[in-house]
Amino acid sequence: MKIKILIIILGIFLLTGCTANYTMEITKDTFDESITIEAYTNDLYDKNSLYASFKEEYPVYIDQEFMYYDPNNKNENYSYYTKTYQELSNGYLFNYRYNYKLKDINRARAINMVYKTISIGYIDEEDFYYISLKDPIIFINNNEITSISINLIFNDAIILENNADSINNSTYTWNLTPTELKEINIKYRFEDEEEEPTQTPEEPSEEKPNKEEGSEVSSWVNENKVLIYVGVFSILIVLILVVGVIKFKKL
């Protein structure tokens, strides 16, 4: 029972010289978690023992209790890891995956087994996301672990601040050992995608003259000013004569 209480990130088993690789791919809304554990045989554990531990079902959330009394079955109200394994000559390579929403990531079992203080969220006023993991406890609970590599992947984010040990393209890495305890602090932001306005071609209004037609009319008026003046003057003369004739007849 004591062996099961001591955990290697997930609380799966205790092995001498075990190494773990924790990877989290982060998008605006999700955290895709992948945990790989290299487990090798020794005087206490043969391959059958290792595989038996792999078959145990651990809930992904720290507040969902592991069923010690029935470790290979699942509680229908809990969420569990998707598991795969690769057989090695003297052990196994186990992998555990789960995809979290932003509102749930602070409850993730693996993170809470590595760090005592977890703070992951979004500051609306300043428009940035943050991950702050402090007080490593994994080596206190599991003094047989030799190292843990933590990798955070940001494919579409702008990193504002970070204290990573190394950066490879969009992957930020921290390497922890019992003698090198490190906090993780990173701030990031996602660029807002600008939507291109939908352009609807305007139909020419019946009330508005076509621009080209207006230009042609204006050009004709400028070229025939004299003719227009003569025509207007002639119309005025005719009107005056008509009015004069009407008045004369009335007299």
Coordinates of C-alpha atoms in Angstrom, one line a residue:
M1 CA 0.0 0.0 0.0
K2 CA 2.8 2.5 0.8
I3 CA 4.4 1.9 -2.6
K4 CA 1.1 2.9 -4.3
I5 CA 0.9 6.1 -2.2
L6 CA 4.3 7.2 -3.3
I7 CA 3.9 8.6 -6.9
I8 CA 5.9 9.3 -10.0
I9 CA 4.0 12.3 -11.3
L10 CA 0.8 10.3 -11.8
G11 CA 1.1 8.3 -8.6
I12 CA 1.7 5.1 -10.6
F13 CA 4.7 3.3 -9.2
L14 CA 8.1 3.8 -7.5
L15 CA 11.1 2.7 -9.5
T16 CA 14.8 3.2 -9.0
G17 CA 16.4 5.5 -11.5
C18 CA 13.1 6.5 -13.2
T19 CA 13.0 9.5 -15.6
A20 CA 9.9 11.3 -16.7
N21 CA 9.1 13.6 -19.5
Y22 CA 6.2 16.0 -19.2
T23 CA 4.9 17.8 -22.3
M24 CA 2.0 20.3 -22.5
E25 CA 0.9 21.7 -25.9
I26 CA -1.0 24.9 -25.2
T27 CA -3.6 26.6 -27.3
K28 CA -6.0 29.4 -26.5
D29 CA -8.6 27.1 -25.1
T30 CA -6.9 23.7 -24.4
F31 CA -4.0 22.1 -22.7
D32 CA -2.9 18.8 -24.4
E33 CA -0.9 16.9 -21.7
S34 CA 1.5 14.0 -22.5
I35 CA 3.5 12.2 -19.9
T36 CA 6.2 9.7 -20.8
I37 CA 7.8 7.5 -18.2
E38 CA 10.8 5.2 -18.8
A39 CA 10.3 2.2 -16.4
Y40 CA 13.0 -0.4 -16.1
T41 CA 13.2 -3.7 -14.2
N42 CA 15.3 -4.2 -11.1
D43 CA 15.6 -6.5 -8.1
L44 CA 12.1 -5.5 -6.9
Y45 CA 10.2 -5.1 -10.1
D46 CA 10.1 -7.5 -13.1
K47 CA 8.3 -6.7 -16.4
N48 CA 5.1 -8.2 -15.2
S49 CA 5.0 -6.0 -12.1
L50 CA 5.6 -2.9 -14.3
Y51 CA 2.9 -3.8 -16.7
A52 CA 0.5 -4.4 -13.8
S53 CA 1.1 -0.9 -12.6
F54 CA 0.5 0.5 -16.0
K55 CA -3.0 -1.2 -16.1
E56 CA -4.1 0.7 -13.0
E57 CA -6.5 3.6 -13.7
Y58 CA -5.7 7.0 -12.2
P59 CA -8.2 9.9 -12.5
V60 CA -6.7 12.9 -14.3
Y61 CA -7.9 15.4 -11.6
I62 CA -6.3 15.7 -8.2
D63 CA -9.7 15.9 -6.5
Q64 CA -10.9 12.6 -7.9
E65 CA -9.7 9.8 -5.6
F66 CA -7.8 6.8 -7.0
M67 CA -9.6 3.6 -6.1
Y68 CA -7.0 1.6 -4.2
Y69 CA -9.5 -1.1 -3.5
D70 CA -10.2 -1.6 -7.2
P71 CA -7.3 0.0 -9.1
N72 CA -8.0 -1.5 -12.6
N73 CA -11.6 -0.3 -12.9
K74 CA -13.0 3.2 -13.6
N75 CA -15.5 5.4 -11.8
E76 CA -18.0 6.5 -14.4
N77 CA -18.1 10.0 -12.9
Y78 CA -14.3 10.4 -13.3
S79 CA -12.0 11.3 -16.2
Y80 CA -9.0 9.1 -17.0
Y81 CA -5.9 9.2 -19.0
T82 CA -5.6 7.7 -22.5
K83 CA -2.7 5.2 -22.1
T84 CA -0.2 3.6 -24.5
Y85 CA 3.0 1.7 -24.0
Q86 CA 6.1 0.5 -25.9
E87 CA 7.9 -2.6 -24.7
L88 CA 11.7 -2.3 -24.2
S89 CA 14.2 -5.1 -23.7
N90 CA 14.4 -4.4 -19.9
G91 CA 11.2 -2.4 -19.2
Y92 CA 8.5 -0.3 -20.8
L93 CA 8.0 3.2 -22.2
F94 CA 4.6 4.3 -20.8
N95 CA 2.6 7.3 -22.1
Y96 CA -0.4 9.0 -20.6
R97 CA -2.4 11.7 -22.4
Y98 CA -5.3 14.0 -21.6
N99 CA -6.7 17.2 -23.0
Y100 CA -7.8 19.9 -20.5
K101 CA -9.8 23.1 -20.8
L102 CA -8.4 26.3 -19.3
K103 CA -10.9 26.3 -16.5
D104 CA -9.8 22.8 -15.4
I105 CA -6.1 22.8 -15.8
N106 CA -5.4 23.9 -12.2
R107 CA -6.9 20.6 -11.0
A108 CA -4.6 18.4 -13.2
R109 CA -3.2 15.6 -11.1
A110 CA 0.2 15.5 -12.7
I111 CA 1.0 19.2 -12.2
N112 CA -0.2 19.0 -8.6
M113 CA 2.0 16.0 -8.0
V114 CA 5.1 17.9 -9.2
Y115 CA 4.4 21.4 -7.7
K116 CA 2.7 22.5 -4.5
T117 CA 1.6 25.9 -5.7
I118 CA -0.3 26.0 -9.0
S119 CA -1.6 29.2 -10.7
I120 CA -2.7 29.1 -14.4
G121 CA -5.1 31.5 -15.9
Y122 CA -5.8 34.7 -17.8
I123 CA -5.7 38.4 -16.8
D124 CA -8.5 40.1 -18.7
E125 CA -7.4 43.7 -17.9
E126 CA -3.9 43.2 -19.2
D127 CA -4.8 40.6 -21.9
F128 CA -2.3 37.9 -21.1
Y129 CA -2.3 34.3 -20.0
Y130 CA 0.1 33.0 -17.3
I131 CA 1.5 29.8 -15.9
S132 CA 3.2 30.0 -12.5
L133 CA 4.3 26.7 -10.8
K134 CA 6.2 27.0 -7.5
D135 CA 7.5 24.9 -4.7
P136 CA 8.5 21.6 -6.4
I137 CA 7.5 18.6 -4.2
I138 CA 7.9 15.6 -6.6
F139 CA 11.4 14.8 -5.3
I140 CA 10.2 14.9 -1.7
N141 CA 7.5 12.4 -2.3
N142 CA 9.6 10.3 -4.6
N143 CA 13.2 10.4 -3.7
E144 CA 14.0 7.7 -6.3
I145 CA 13.3 9.8 -9.3
T146 CA 16.5 11.1 -11.0
S147 CA 15.1 13.8 -13.3
I148 CA 12.0 15.4 -14.8
S149 CA 11.9 17.3 -18.1
I150 CA 9.0 19.7 -18.4
N151 CA 8.2 21.0 -21.9
L152 CA 5.6 23.7 -22.7
I153 CA 4.7 24.1 -26.4
F154 CA 3.2 27.4 -27.7
N155 CA 2.6 27.1 -31.5
D156 CA 0.4 30.2 -31.9
A157 CA 1.2 32.4 -28.9
I158 CA 3.5 35.4 -28.3
I159 CA 5.7 34.8 -25.3
L160 CA 5.9 37.9 -23.1
E161 CA 8.1 36.6 -20.2
N162 CA 9.7 33.3 -19.4
N163 CA 12.4 31.7 -17.3
A164 CA 12.9 28.5 -19.3
D165 CA 16.2 26.7 -19.2
S166 CA 16.1 26.4 -23.0
I167 CA 14.0 27.3 -26.0
N168 CA 13.7 25.4 -29.2
N169 CA 11.4 27.1 -31.7
S170 CA 8.0 27.1 -29.9
T171 CA 9.1 24.6 -27.1
Y172 CA 10.1 26.0 -23.7
T173 CA 11.9 23.5 -21.4
W174 CA 12.8 23.2 -17.7
N175 CA 14.9 20.4 -16.4
L176 CA 14.5 19.5 -12.7
T177 CA 16.6 17.2 -10.5
P178 CA 16.6 16.7 -6.8
T179 CA 19.5 19.1 -6.5
E180 CA 18.1 21.6 -9.1
L181 CA 14.6 22.7 -8.1
K182 CA 13.1 25.2 -10.4
E183 CA 10.0 27.3 -10.6
I184 CA 8.1 27.8 -13.9
N185 CA 7.0 31.3 -14.8
I186 CA 5.7 32.2 -18.2
K187 CA 3.4 34.9 -19.6
Y188 CA 1.9 34.7 -23.1
R189 CA -0.7 36.2 -25.4
F190 CA -2.6 35.1 -28.5
E191 CA -2.9 37.5 -31.4
D192 CA -6.5 38.3 -32.3
E193 CA -7.4 37.2 -35.7
E194 CA -8.5 40.1 -37.8
E195 CA -11.6 39.3 -39.8
E196 CA -11.5 40.7 -43.3
P197 CA -14.7 42.7 -44.0
T198 CA -17.0 41.1 -46.5
Q199 CA -17.3 43.3 -49.5
T200 CA -20.7 43.3 -51.3
P201 CA -20.6 44.9 -54.7
E202 CA -22.9 47.9 -54.8
E203 CA -25.6 47.9 -57.4
P204 CA -25.8 51.2 -59.3
S205 CA -28.8 53.3 -58.1
E206 CA -31.4 54.2 -60.7
E207 CA -31.6 57.7 -59.2
K208 CA -27.9 58.4 -59.5
P209 CA -26.4 58.9 -62.9
N210 CA -23.5 56.8 -63.9
K211 CA -20.2 58.5 -63.1
E212 CA -18.9 58.0 -66.7
E213 CA -22.1 59.3 -68.2
G214 CA -21.9 62.4 -66.0
S215 CA -18.4 63.1 -67.1
E216 CA -19.4 62.9 -70.8
V217 CA -22.3 65.3 -70.2
S218 CA -20.0 67.8 -68.4
S219 CA -17.5 67.5 -71.2
W220 CA -20.1 68.2 -73.9
V221 CA -21.4 71.3 -72.0
N222 CA -17.9 72.8 -71.8
E223 CA -17.3 72.2 -75.5
N224 CA -20.6 73.8 -76.6
K225 CA -21.0 76.8 -74.3
V226 CA -21.7 79.3 -77.2
L227 CA -24.4 77.1 -78.7
I228 CA -26.0 76.7 -75.3
Y229 CA -26.0 80.5 -74.7
V230 CA -27.5 81.2 -78.1
G231 CA -30.2 78.6 -77.5
V232 CA -31.1 80.0 -74.1
F233 CA -31.2 83.6 -75.4
S234 CA -33.5 82.5 -78.3
I235 CA -35.9 80.8 -75.9
L236 CA -36.1 83.9 -73.8
I237 CA -36.9 86.1 -76.9
V238 CA -39.6 83.7 -78.0
L239 CA -41.1 83.7 -74.5
I240 CA -41.1 87.5 -74.5
L241 CA -42.8 87.7 -77.9
V242 CA -45.4 85.2 -76.8
V243 CA -46.2 87.1 -73.7
G244 CA -46.4 90.4 -75.8
V245 CA -48.8 88.9 -78.3
I246 CA -51.1 87.6 -75.5
K247 CA -51.3 91.0 -73.9
F248 CA -52.0 92.8 -77.2
K249 CA -54.9 90.5 -77.9
K250 CA -56.4 91.2 -74.5
L251 CA -56.4 94.9 -75.3

